[in-house]
mmCIF file of C-alpha atoms in Angstrom:
data_model
loop_
_atom_site.group_PDB
_atom_site.id
_atom_site.type_symbol
_atom_site.label_atom_id
_atom_site.label_comp_id
_atom_site.label_asym_id
_atom_site.label_seq_id
_atom_site.Cartn_x
_atom_site.Cartn_y
_atom_site.Cartn_z
ATOM 1 C CA MET A 1040 -54.292 297.832 63.002
ATOM 2 C CA ALA A 1041 -54.331 301.278 61.578
ATOM 3 C CA ARG A 1042 -57.628 302.786 61.085
ATOM 4 C CA PHE A 1043 -56.950 306.691 60.611
ATOM 5 C CA GLY A 1044 -55.705 308.803 57.984
ATOM 6 C CA LEU A 1045 -56.011 308.403 54.317
ATOM 7 C CA PHE A 1046 -56.357 304.546 53.028
ATOM 8 C CA SER A 1047 -53.587 303.019 50.650
ATOM 9 C CA ASN A 1048 -54.050 301.039 47.864
ATOM 10 C CA ASP A 1049 -51.276 298.569 49.079
ATOM 11 C CA VAL A 1050 -52.613 295.259 49.667
ATOM 12 C CA GLY A 1051 -51.696 292.076 51.261
ATOM 13 C CA ILE A 1052 -52.691 288.712 49.531
ATOM 14 C CA ASP A 1053 -53.276 285.263 50.952
ATOM 15 C CA LEU A 1054 -54.016 283.793 47.898
ATOM 16 C CA GLY A 1055 -55.163 280.459 48.776
ATOM 17 C CA THR A 1056 -56.351 277.421 47.177
ATOM 18 C CA ALA A 1057 -59.773 277.490 48.848
ATOM 19 C CA ASN A 1058 -59.980 281.072 49.909
ATOM 20 C CA THR A 1059 -58.501 284.409 48.595
ATOM 21 C CA LEU A 1060 -58.022 287.006 51.899
ATOM 22 C CA ILE A 1061 -57.140 290.650 50.765
ATOM 23 C CA TRP A 1062 -55.659 292.868 53.605
ATOM 24 C CA GLN A 1063 -55.709 296.702 52.545
ATOM 25 C CA LYS A 1064 -53.292 298.933 54.185
ATOM 26 C CA GLY A 1065 -55.246 301.013 56.926
ATOM 27 C CA LYS A 1066 -58.146 299.042 56.804
ATOM 28 C CA GLY A 1067 -57.552 295.598 57.842
ATOM 29 C CA ILE A 1068 -59.297 292.718 56.043
ATOM 30 C CA VAL A 1069 -61.514 293.908 53.335
ATOM 31 C CA LEU A 1070 -61.993 290.703 51.468
ATOM 32 C CA ASN A 1071 -62.511 286.969 52.198
ATOM 33 C CA GLU A 1072 -63.971 284.989 49.309
ATOM 34 C CA PRO A 1073 -63.733 281.363 47.679
ATOM 35 C CA SER A 1074 -60.975 281.192 45.009
ATOM 36 C CA ILE A 1075 -63.219 280.055 42.525
ATOM 37 C CA VAL A 1076 -63.964 281.423 38.758
ATOM 38 C CA ALA A 1077 -66.912 280.884 36.593
ATOM 39 C CA PHE A 1078 -65.720 281.962 32.776
ATOM 40 C CA ASP A 1079 -67.362 281.176 29.223
ATOM 41 C CA ARG A 1080 -65.253 278.234 27.668
ATOM 42 C CA THR A 1081 -65.278 279.713 24.263
ATOM 43 C CA THR A 1082 -63.891 283.434 24.998
ATOM 44 C CA LYS A 1083 -62.437 282.711 28.469
ATOM 45 C CA HIS A 1084 -64.233 285.808 29.662
ATOM 46 C CA ILE A 1085 -64.928 285.788 33.456
ATOM 47 C CA ILE A 1086 -68.557 285.629 34.538
ATOM 48 C CA ALA A 1087 -68.247 285.183 38.368
ATOM 49 C CA ILE A 1088 -65.734 285.231 41.237
ATOM 50 C CA GLY A 1089 -65.827 284.334 44.550
ATOM 51 C CA HIS A 1090 -69.106 283.768 46.396
ATOM 52 C CA GLU A 1091 -70.915 284.273 43.312
ATOM 53 C CA ALA A 1092 -69.076 281.494 41.349
ATOM 54 C CA GLN A 1093 -69.097 279.237 44.371
ATOM 55 C CA GLU A 1094 -72.831 279.453 43.973
ATOM 56 C CA MET A 1095 -72.555 277.909 40.052
ATOM 57 C CA VAL A 1096 -70.360 274.941 41.019
ATOM 58 C CA GLY A 1097 -71.730 271.840 40.102
ATOM 59 C CA ARG A 1098 -75.033 273.795 38.507
ATOM 60 C CA THR A 1099 -73.632 275.393 35.079
ATOM 61 C CA HIS A 1100 -74.402 274.327 31.464
ATOM 62 C CA ARG A 1101 -71.939 273.254 28.944
ATOM 63 C CA GLU A 1102 -70.855 276.816 28.129
ATOM 64 C CA ILE A 1103 -69.883 278.047 31.511
ATOM 65 C CA LYS A 1104 -67.020 276.171 33.271
ATOM 66 C CA THR A 1105 -66.153 276.965 37.087
ATOM 67 C CA ILE A 1106 -62.805 276.158 38.333
ATOM 68 C CA ARG A 1107 -60.151 276.935 41.062
ATOM 69 C CA PRO A 1108 -57.286 278.562 39.066
ATOM 70 C CA LEU A 1109 -55.007 277.644 42.100
ATOM 71 C CA LYS A 1110 -54.082 273.869 42.745
ATOM 72 C CA ASP A 1111 -52.101 272.636 45.698
ATOM 73 C CA GLY A 1112 -51.371 276.337 46.825
ATOM 74 C CA VAL A 1113 -49.966 277.217 43.507
ATOM 75 C CA ILE A 1114 -51.112 278.954 40.301
ATOM 76 C CA ALA A 1115 -52.648 276.218 37.931
ATOM 77 C CA ASP A 1116 -54.369 278.537 35.402
ATOM 78 C CA PHE A 1117 -52.103 281.648 34.988
ATOM 79 C CA GLU A 1118 -54.565 283.554 32.643
ATOM 80 C CA ILE A 1119 -57.688 282.998 35.034
ATOM 81 C CA ALA A 1120 -55.661 283.503 38.208
ATOM 82 C CA GLU A 1121 -54.466 286.915 37.055
ATOM 83 C CA GLY A 1122 -58.589 287.589 35.939
ATOM 84 C CA MET A 1123 -59.622 286.937 39.157
ATOM 85 C CA LEU A 1124 -56.942 288.536 41.174
ATOM 86 C CA ARG A 1125 -57.525 291.916 39.100
ATOM 87 C CA ALA A 1126 -61.446 291.202 39.783
ATOM 88 C CA PHE A 1127 -61.112 290.878 43.549
ATOM 89 C CA ILE A 1128 -59.011 293.957 43.962
ATOM 90 C CA ARG A 1129 -61.374 295.966 41.804
ATOM 91 C CA LYS A 1130 -64.085 294.868 44.294
ATOM 92 C CA LEU A 1131 -62.303 296.540 46.967
ATOM 93 C CA SER A 1132 -62.924 300.154 45.780
ATOM 94 C CA ALA A 1133 -65.668 301.691 43.078
ATOM 95 C CA SER A 1134 -62.799 304.186 42.186
ATOM 96 C CA TRP A 1135 -60.573 301.136 41.313
ATOM 97 C CA GLN A 1136 -56.691 301.713 41.044
ATOM 98 C CA PRO A 1137 -53.978 299.098 40.804
ATOM 99 C CA ALA A 1138 -52.270 298.335 43.970
ATOM 100 C CA ARG A 1139 -49.088 299.849 44.177
ATOM 101 C CA ARG A 1140 -47.687 297.489 46.436
ATOM 102 C CA MET A 1141 -48.687 293.544 47.069
ATOM 103 C CA VAL A 1142 -47.317 291.073 49.639
ATOM 104 C CA ILE A 1143 -48.693 287.809 48.878
ATOM 105 C CA CYS A 1144 -48.182 284.533 50.758
ATOM 106 C CA VAL A 1145 -46.825 281.480 49.104
ATOM 107 C CA PRO A 1146 -46.572 277.873 50.095
ATOM 108 C CA SER A 1147 -42.787 277.337 51.543
ATOM 109 C CA GLY A 1148 -41.946 274.631 49.374
ATOM 110 C CA ILE A 1149 -42.604 276.901 45.975
ATOM 111 C CA THR A 1150 -40.320 276.524 43.191
ATOM 112 C CA GLU A 1151 -38.573 279.343 41.197
ATOM 113 C CA VAL A 1152 -40.863 278.965 38.558
ATOM 114 C CA GLU A 1153 -43.854 278.917 40.643
ATOM 115 C CA LYS A 1154 -42.500 282.082 42.291
ATOM 116 C CA ARG A 1155 -42.410 283.746 39.084
ATOM 117 C CA ALA A 1156 -45.701 282.855 38.097
ATOM 118 C CA VAL A 1157 -46.945 284.309 41.048
ATOM 119 C CA ARG A 1158 -45.230 287.609 40.563
ATOM 120 C CA ASP A 1159 -46.028 287.816 37.016
ATOM 121 C CA SER A 1160 -49.726 287.317 37.827
ATOM 122 C CA ALA A 1161 -49.614 290.175 40.396
ATOM 123 C CA GLU A 1162 -47.772 292.482 38.085
ATOM 124 C CA HIS A 1163 -50.105 291.911 35.177
ATOM 125 C CA ALA A 1164 -52.838 292.831 37.718
ATOM 126 C CA GLY A 1165 -51.450 296.243 38.203
ATOM 127 C CA ALA A 1166 -48.853 295.710 41.094
ATOM 128 C CA LYS A 1167 -45.645 298.062 40.828
ATOM 129 C CA GLU A 1168 -44.058 296.241 43.986
ATOM 130 C CA VAL A 1169 -44.391 292.563 44.773
ATOM 131 C CA HIS A 1170 -43.210 290.811 47.678
ATOM 132 C CA LEU A 1171 -43.538 287.237 48.738
ATOM 133 C CA ILE A 1172 -43.795 285.583 52.241
ATOM 134 C CA ALA A 1173 -43.870 282.101 53.188
ATOM 135 C CA GLU A 1174 -47.325 280.868 54.579
ATOM 136 C CA PRO A 1175 -46.047 279.474 57.487
ATOM 137 C CA MET A 1176 -44.030 282.467 58.548
ATOM 138 C CA ALA A 1177 -47.124 284.906 57.818
ATOM 139 C CA ALA A 1178 -48.938 282.595 60.047
ATOM 140 C CA ALA A 1179 -46.530 282.811 63.052
ATOM 141 C CA ILE A 1180 -46.807 286.904 62.594
ATOM 142 C CA GLY A 1181 -50.406 286.512 62.257
ATOM 143 C CA VAL A 1182 -51.065 284.671 65.444
ATOM 144 C CA GLY A 1183 -48.863 287.355 67.401
ATOM 145 C CA LEU A 1184 -45.422 285.280 67.646
ATOM 146 C CA ASP A 1185 -42.400 287.441 67.653
ATOM 147 C CA VAL A 1186 -40.377 285.984 64.790
ATOM 148 C CA HIS A 1187 -37.219 288.122 65.240
ATOM 149 C CA GLU A 1188 -36.465 286.712 68.602
ATOM 150 C CA PRO A 1189 -34.075 283.453 69.000
ATOM 151 C CA VAL A 1190 -36.525 281.162 70.117
ATOM 152 C CA GLY A 1191 -38.099 278.033 68.371
ATOM 153 C CA ASN A 1192 -41.683 278.228 67.090
ATOM 154 C CA MET A 1193 -43.624 275.395 65.384
ATOM 155 C CA ILE A 1194 -46.363 276.379 63.058
ATOM 156 C CA VAL A 1195 -48.704 273.923 61.375
ATOM 157 C CA ASP A 1196 -50.864 275.559 58.791
ATOM 158 C CA ILE A 1197 -53.172 273.492 57.202
ATOM 159 C CA GLY A 1198 -54.925 275.283 54.276
ATOM 160 C CA GLY A 1199 -56.870 273.750 51.094
ATOM 161 C CA GLY A 1200 -53.904 272.601 48.720
ATOM 162 C CA THR A 1201 -50.772 272.185 51.071
ATOM 163 C CA THR A 1202 -49.988 271.723 54.723
ATOM 164 C CA GLU A 1203 -47.109 274.096 55.805
ATOM 165 C CA ILE A 1204 -45.109 272.646 58.679
ATOM 166 C CA ALA A 1205 -42.048 275.034 59.989
ATOM 167 C CA VAL A 1206 -40.035 275.977 62.951
ATOM 168 C CA ILE A 1207 -39.103 279.569 62.999
ATOM 169 C CA ALA A 1208 -36.435 281.514 64.715
ATOM 170 C CA LEU A 1209 -34.748 284.820 63.913
ATOM 171 C CA SER A 1210 -36.486 285.956 61.381
ATOM 172 C CA GLY A 1211 -36.167 282.565 59.289
ATOM 173 C CA ILE A 1212 -37.527 279.154 58.449
ATOM 174 C CA VAL A 1213 -34.838 276.996 60.320
ATOM 175 C CA ALA A 1214 -36.544 273.784 59.093
ATOM 176 C CA ASP A 1215 -39.838 272.930 57.085
ATOM 177 C CA GLU A 1216 -41.884 270.400 55.365
ATOM 178 C CA SER A 1217 -44.702 271.221 52.847
ATOM 179 C CA ILE A 1218 -47.080 268.460 51.950
ATOM 180 C CA ARG A 1219 -49.764 268.527 48.864
ATOM 181 C CA ILE A 1220 -52.277 266.983 51.389
ATOM 182 C CA ALA A 1221 -54.979 269.400 52.841
ATOM 183 C CA GLY A 1222 -58.205 270.196 52.962
ATOM 184 C CA ASP A 1223 -58.882 269.431 49.487
ATOM 185 C CA GLU A 1224 -57.549 265.793 49.823
ATOM 186 C CA LEU A 1225 -59.528 265.521 52.958
ATOM 187 C CA THR A 1226 -62.708 266.224 51.125
ATOM 188 C CA THR A 1227 -61.876 264.068 48.252
ATOM 189 C CA SER A 1228 -60.930 261.142 50.767
ATOM 190 C CA ILE A 1229 -64.796 261.541 51.870
ATOM 191 C CA VAL A 1230 -65.943 261.364 48.000
ATOM 192 C CA ASN A 1231 -64.095 258.421 47.575
ATOM 193 C CA TYR A 1232 -65.077 256.585 50.725
ATOM 194 C CA PHE A 1233 -69.169 257.028 49.717
ATOM 195 C CA LYS A 1234 -68.110 255.474 46.313
ATOM 196 C CA ARG A 1235 -66.211 252.682 47.972
ATOM 197 C CA GLN A 1236 -68.307 252.054 51.083
ATOM 198 C CA HIS A 1237 -71.797 252.965 49.867
ATOM 199 C CA ASN A 1238 -72.173 253.053 46.027
ATOM 200 C CA MET A 1239 -73.003 256.346 46.502
ATOM 201 C CA LEU A 1240 -71.875 259.540 44.319
ATOM 202 C CA ILE A 1241 -71.838 262.632 46.196
ATOM 203 C CA GLY A 1242 -70.331 266.225 45.467
ATOM 204 C CA ASP A 1243 -67.258 268.019 46.463
ATOM 205 C CA ARG A 1244 -69.682 270.701 48.471
ATOM 206 C CA THR A 1245 -71.803 268.036 49.759
ATOM 207 C CA ALA A 1246 -68.374 266.160 51.424
ATOM 208 C CA GLU A 1247 -67.052 269.326 52.624
ATOM 209 C CA ILE A 1248 -70.449 270.088 54.555
ATOM 210 C CA ILE A 1249 -69.683 266.358 55.911
ATOM 211 C CA LYS A 1250 -65.808 267.314 56.913
ATOM 212 C CA VAL A 1251 -66.805 270.628 58.516
ATOM 213 C CA ASN A 1252 -70.051 269.503 60.480
ATOM 214 C CA VAL A 1253 -69.231 265.776 61.633
ATOM 215 C CA GLY A 1254 -65.517 265.309 60.059
ATOM 216 C CA SER A 1255 -62.795 264.387 63.078
ATOM 217 C CA ALA A 1256 -59.384 263.348 63.736
ATOM 218 C CA TYR A 1257 -60.074 261.792 67.044
ATOM 219 C CA PRO A 1258 -62.986 259.880 68.817
ATOM 220 C CA LEU A 1259 -65.380 262.710 69.873
ATOM 221 C CA ASP A 1260 -67.084 262.245 73.573
ATOM 222 C CA GLU A 1261 -70.462 262.125 71.624
ATOM 223 C CA GLU A 1262 -70.624 260.881 68.042
ATOM 224 C CA LEU A 1263 -72.731 262.742 65.533
ATOM 225 C CA VAL A 1264 -74.966 261.638 62.828
ATOM 226 C CA ILE A 1265 -75.567 263.509 59.399
ATOM 227 C CA GLU A 1266 -78.064 262.743 56.538
ATOM 228 C CA VAL A 1267 -76.307 262.584 53.136
ATOM 229 C CA LYS A 1268 -77.850 262.788 49.810
ATOM 230 C CA GLY A 1269 -76.475 261.770 46.643
ATOM 231 C CA ARG A 1270 -76.853 259.869 43.452
ATOM 232 C CA ASP A 1271 -76.989 255.753 43.666
ATOM 233 C CA LEU A 1272 -74.198 254.540 41.132
ATOM 234 C CA VAL A 1273 -76.063 250.918 40.705
ATOM 235 C CA SER A 1274 -79.436 252.525 40.125
ATOM 236 C CA GLY A 1275 -78.535 256.023 39.216
ATOM 237 C CA ILE A 1276 -81.492 257.243 41.340
ATOM 238 C CA PRO A 1277 -81.183 259.965 43.829
ATOM 239 C CA LYS A 1278 -81.045 258.531 47.900
ATOM 240 C CA SER A 1279 -80.297 259.467 51.409
ATOM 241 C CA ILE A 1280 -78.623 257.711 53.933
ATOM 242 C CA GLU A 1281 -77.311 258.442 57.450
ATOM 243 C CA VAL A 1282 -73.903 258.274 58.557
ATOM 244 C CA GLY A 1283 -71.970 258.716 61.894
ATOM 245 C CA SER A 1284 -69.022 260.851 62.364
ATOM 246 C CA ASP A 1285 -66.976 257.580 63.220
ATOM 247 C CA GLU A 1286 -67.264 256.591 59.435
ATOM 248 C CA ILE A 1287 -66.365 259.941 58.447
ATOM 249 C CA ARG A 1288 -63.274 259.472 60.815
ATOM 250 C CA GLU A 1289 -62.115 256.430 59.073
ATOM 251 C CA ALA A 1290 -62.601 258.392 55.600
ATOM 252 C CA LEU A 1291 -60.204 260.772 56.981
ATOM 253 C CA ASN A 1292 -57.819 258.810 58.852
ATOM 254 C CA GLU A 1293 -55.533 257.889 55.906
ATOM 255 C CA ASN A 1294 -54.847 261.476 55.086
ATOM 256 C CA ILE A 1295 -54.593 262.915 58.584
ATOM 257 C CA THR A 1296 -52.000 260.071 59.620
ATOM 258 C CA VAL A 1297 -49.841 261.655 56.692
ATOM 259 C CA ILE A 1298 -49.910 265.158 58.248
ATOM 260 C CA VAL A 1299 -49.066 263.712 61.565
ATOM 261 C CA ASP A 1300 -46.148 261.932 59.926
ATOM 262 C CA ALA A 1301 -45.247 264.943 58.527
ATOM 263 C CA VAL A 1302 -45.175 266.908 61.828
ATOM 264 C CA LEU A 1303 -43.037 264.027 63.595
ATOM 265 C CA ASN A 1304 -40.691 263.864 60.596
ATOM 266 C CA LEU A 1305 -40.105 267.869 61.171
ATOM 267 C CA LEU A 1306 -39.742 267.643 64.890
ATOM 268 C CA GLU A 1307 -36.614 264.877 64.311
ATOM 269 C CA LYS A 1308 -35.127 267.572 61.963
ATOM 270 C CA THR A 1309 -35.353 270.199 64.542
ATOM 271 C CA PRO A 1310 -32.139 271.400 66.171
ATOM 272 C CA PRO A 1311 -32.020 270.370 69.868
ATOM 273 C CA GLU A 1312 -31.754 273.829 71.252
ATOM 274 C CA LEU A 1313 -35.305 274.780 69.043
ATOM 275 C CA SER A 1314 -36.747 271.240 70.226
ATOM 276 C CA ALA A 1315 -36.408 272.336 74.007
ATOM 277 C CA ASP A 1316 -38.330 275.470 73.029
ATOM 278 C CA ILE A 1317 -40.971 273.549 71.127
ATOM 279 C CA PHE A 1318 -41.283 271.466 74.229
ATOM 280 C CA ASP A 1319 -41.995 274.470 76.518
ATOM 281 C CA ARG A 1320 -44.198 276.322 73.746
ATOM 282 C CA GLY A 1321 -45.806 273.569 71.899
ATOM 283 C CA ILE A 1322 -47.060 273.585 68.310
ATOM 284 C CA ILE A 1323 -49.474 275.953 66.983
ATOM 285 C CA LEU A 1324 -52.278 275.070 64.214
ATOM 286 C CA THR A 1325 -53.703 277.538 61.853
ATOM 287 C CA GLY A 1326 -55.501 277.683 58.357
ATOM 288 C CA GLY A 1327 -59.015 276.016 57.904
ATOM 289 C CA GLY A 1328 -57.685 272.696 58.610
ATOM 290 C CA ALA A 1329 -57.124 273.560 62.414
ATOM 291 C CA LEU A 1330 -60.965 273.594 62.803
ATOM 292 C CA LEU A 1331 -61.153 269.770 62.252
ATOM 293 C CA LYS A 1332 -62.383 268.229 65.517
ATOM 294 C CA GLY A 1333 -60.294 266.459 67.576
ATOM 295 C CA LEU A 1334 -57.084 267.518 65.482
ATOM 296 C CA ASP A 1335 -54.971 269.113 68.101
ATOM 297 C CA GLN A 1336 -55.853 265.868 70.641
ATOM 298 C CA ARG A 1337 -54.583 263.415 67.693
ATOM 299 C CA LEU A 1338 -51.597 265.597 67.246
ATOM 300 C CA GLN A 1339 -51.021 265.783 71.011
ATOM 301 C CA ARG A 1340 -51.261 262.089 71.639
ATOM 302 C CA GLU A 1341 -48.861 261.410 68.946
ATOM 303 C CA THR A 1342 -46.197 264.166 69.532
ATOM 304 C CA LYS A 1343 -46.602 264.270 73.413
ATOM 305 C CA LEU A 1344 -46.408 267.944 73.094
ATOM 306 C CA PRO A 1345 -48.941 270.897 73.905
ATOM 307 C CA VAL A 1346 -50.965 271.638 70.799
ATOM 308 C CA HIS A 1347 -52.689 275.018 70.555
ATOM 309 C CA VAL A 1348 -55.708 276.019 67.858
ATOM 310 C CA ALA A 1349 -54.637 279.542 67.189
ATOM 311 C CA ASP A 1350 -57.657 282.385 67.718
ATOM 312 C CA ASP A 1351 -59.417 282.745 64.200
ATOM 313 C CA PRO A 1352 -57.032 280.261 62.523
ATOM 314 C CA LEU A 1353 -58.517 281.043 58.858
ATOM 315 C CA THR A 1354 -57.544 284.722 58.825
ATOM 316 C CA ALA A 1355 -54.043 284.027 60.375
ATOM 317 C CA VAL A 1356 -51.775 284.004 57.397
ATOM 318 C CA ALA A 1357 -54.039 287.361 56.168
ATOM 319 C CA ARG A 1358 -53.513 289.103 59.371
ATOM 320 C CA GLY A 1359 -49.632 288.221 59.172
ATOM 321 C CA THR A 1360 -49.516 289.359 55.643
ATOM 322 C CA GLY A 1361 -50.853 292.620 56.691
ATOM 323 C CA LYS A 1362 -48.828 293.122 59.672
ATOM 324 C CA VAL A 1363 -45.839 292.495 57.256
ATOM 325 C CA LEU A 1364 -47.332 294.998 54.723
ATOM 326 C CA GLU A 1365 -48.358 297.994 57.584
ATOM 327 C CA ASP A 1366 -44.472 297.705 58.294
ATOM 328 C CA LEU A 1367 -42.549 296.525 55.656
ATOM 329 C CA SER A 1368 -39.072 297.882 56.855
ATOM 330 C CA ALA A 1369 -39.520 295.898 60.270
ATOM 331 C CA TYR A 1370 -40.432 292.659 58.379
ATOM 332 C CA SER A 1371 -37.644 293.066 55.306
ATOM 333 C CA SER A 1372 -35.730 289.895 56.942
ATOM 334 C CA VAL A 1373 -38.816 287.402 56.380
ATOM 335 C CA LEU A 1374 -39.839 288.251 52.877
ATOM 336 C CA ILE A 1375 -38.715 285.505 50.603
ATOM 337 C CA LYS A 1376 -35.570 286.276 48.683
ATOM 338 C CA SER A 1377 -36.281 285.574 44.938
ATOM 339 C CA LYS A 1378 -33.769 285.245 42.095
ATOM 340 C CA ARG A 1379 -34.232 287.546 39.155
ATOM 341 C CA TYR A 1380 -33.980 286.340 35.732
#
């Protein structure tokens, strides 16, 4: 990571459904905040972004709305996403200048229209030059793999909106699966489980806390218990109950199975020579979902392959984007070639 000389205003952006991370050339990761915006319903004026907006979720009055402008890894609200991007970049420096060059991560299954939306948002936020890179490719570079060599590597990047699974070799994605089952869907499945099993309504933030603290994909050596507060759907009165990690595992199981099946499907589509490489090297997990307890053990049991959780999986994509930004000429072959209209 370069730390000397003049800092550039070129940035690499992991524009995620759940969190946005920004790498500034010469500085490294300079921003890591939730991709949440609070704005005035009438004027669409942005009131807060990131951590400040997250504190407002579920606590606003009727004039203020909080949203995530990205859904399933792609832009859902163009105007708000552009405003969020501009505000995040302005946070980097008091003497704000538009980023001259941006490298932005996108899901591998993104359409041409969705690519165009990302490019346009970046250009409207001030970028003169915009490059796109697939999230699993950025994750592979971020965890230190040499993506240029003729060897197969399998990456499973579980973000907020999408799970990106890819086999990478010779600077390209040989085979990939992009499914819209990831962290957000796991959180929603916990909310639905409490409605179904306990007649209790809990918020998304509460469900997220439950998932992080006691959620698991595989039986734990010592099962955990957590106190959950919500609203009784019958009486309408607030109540509190205790639930175990085995219950939360049951709530998550259906979506975890979909992710596991997607990995198995991609392994079936992988060319035999690369399959041999993956047998030796194993599968690498990145993204926030990689931190779910026992997910590596569950995948290992189902695939019979070694499964490794990357160091600091939450920032792997941002670190990979940063490496590409720092040396665009060396990594030009990994960038997404986009049609120009």
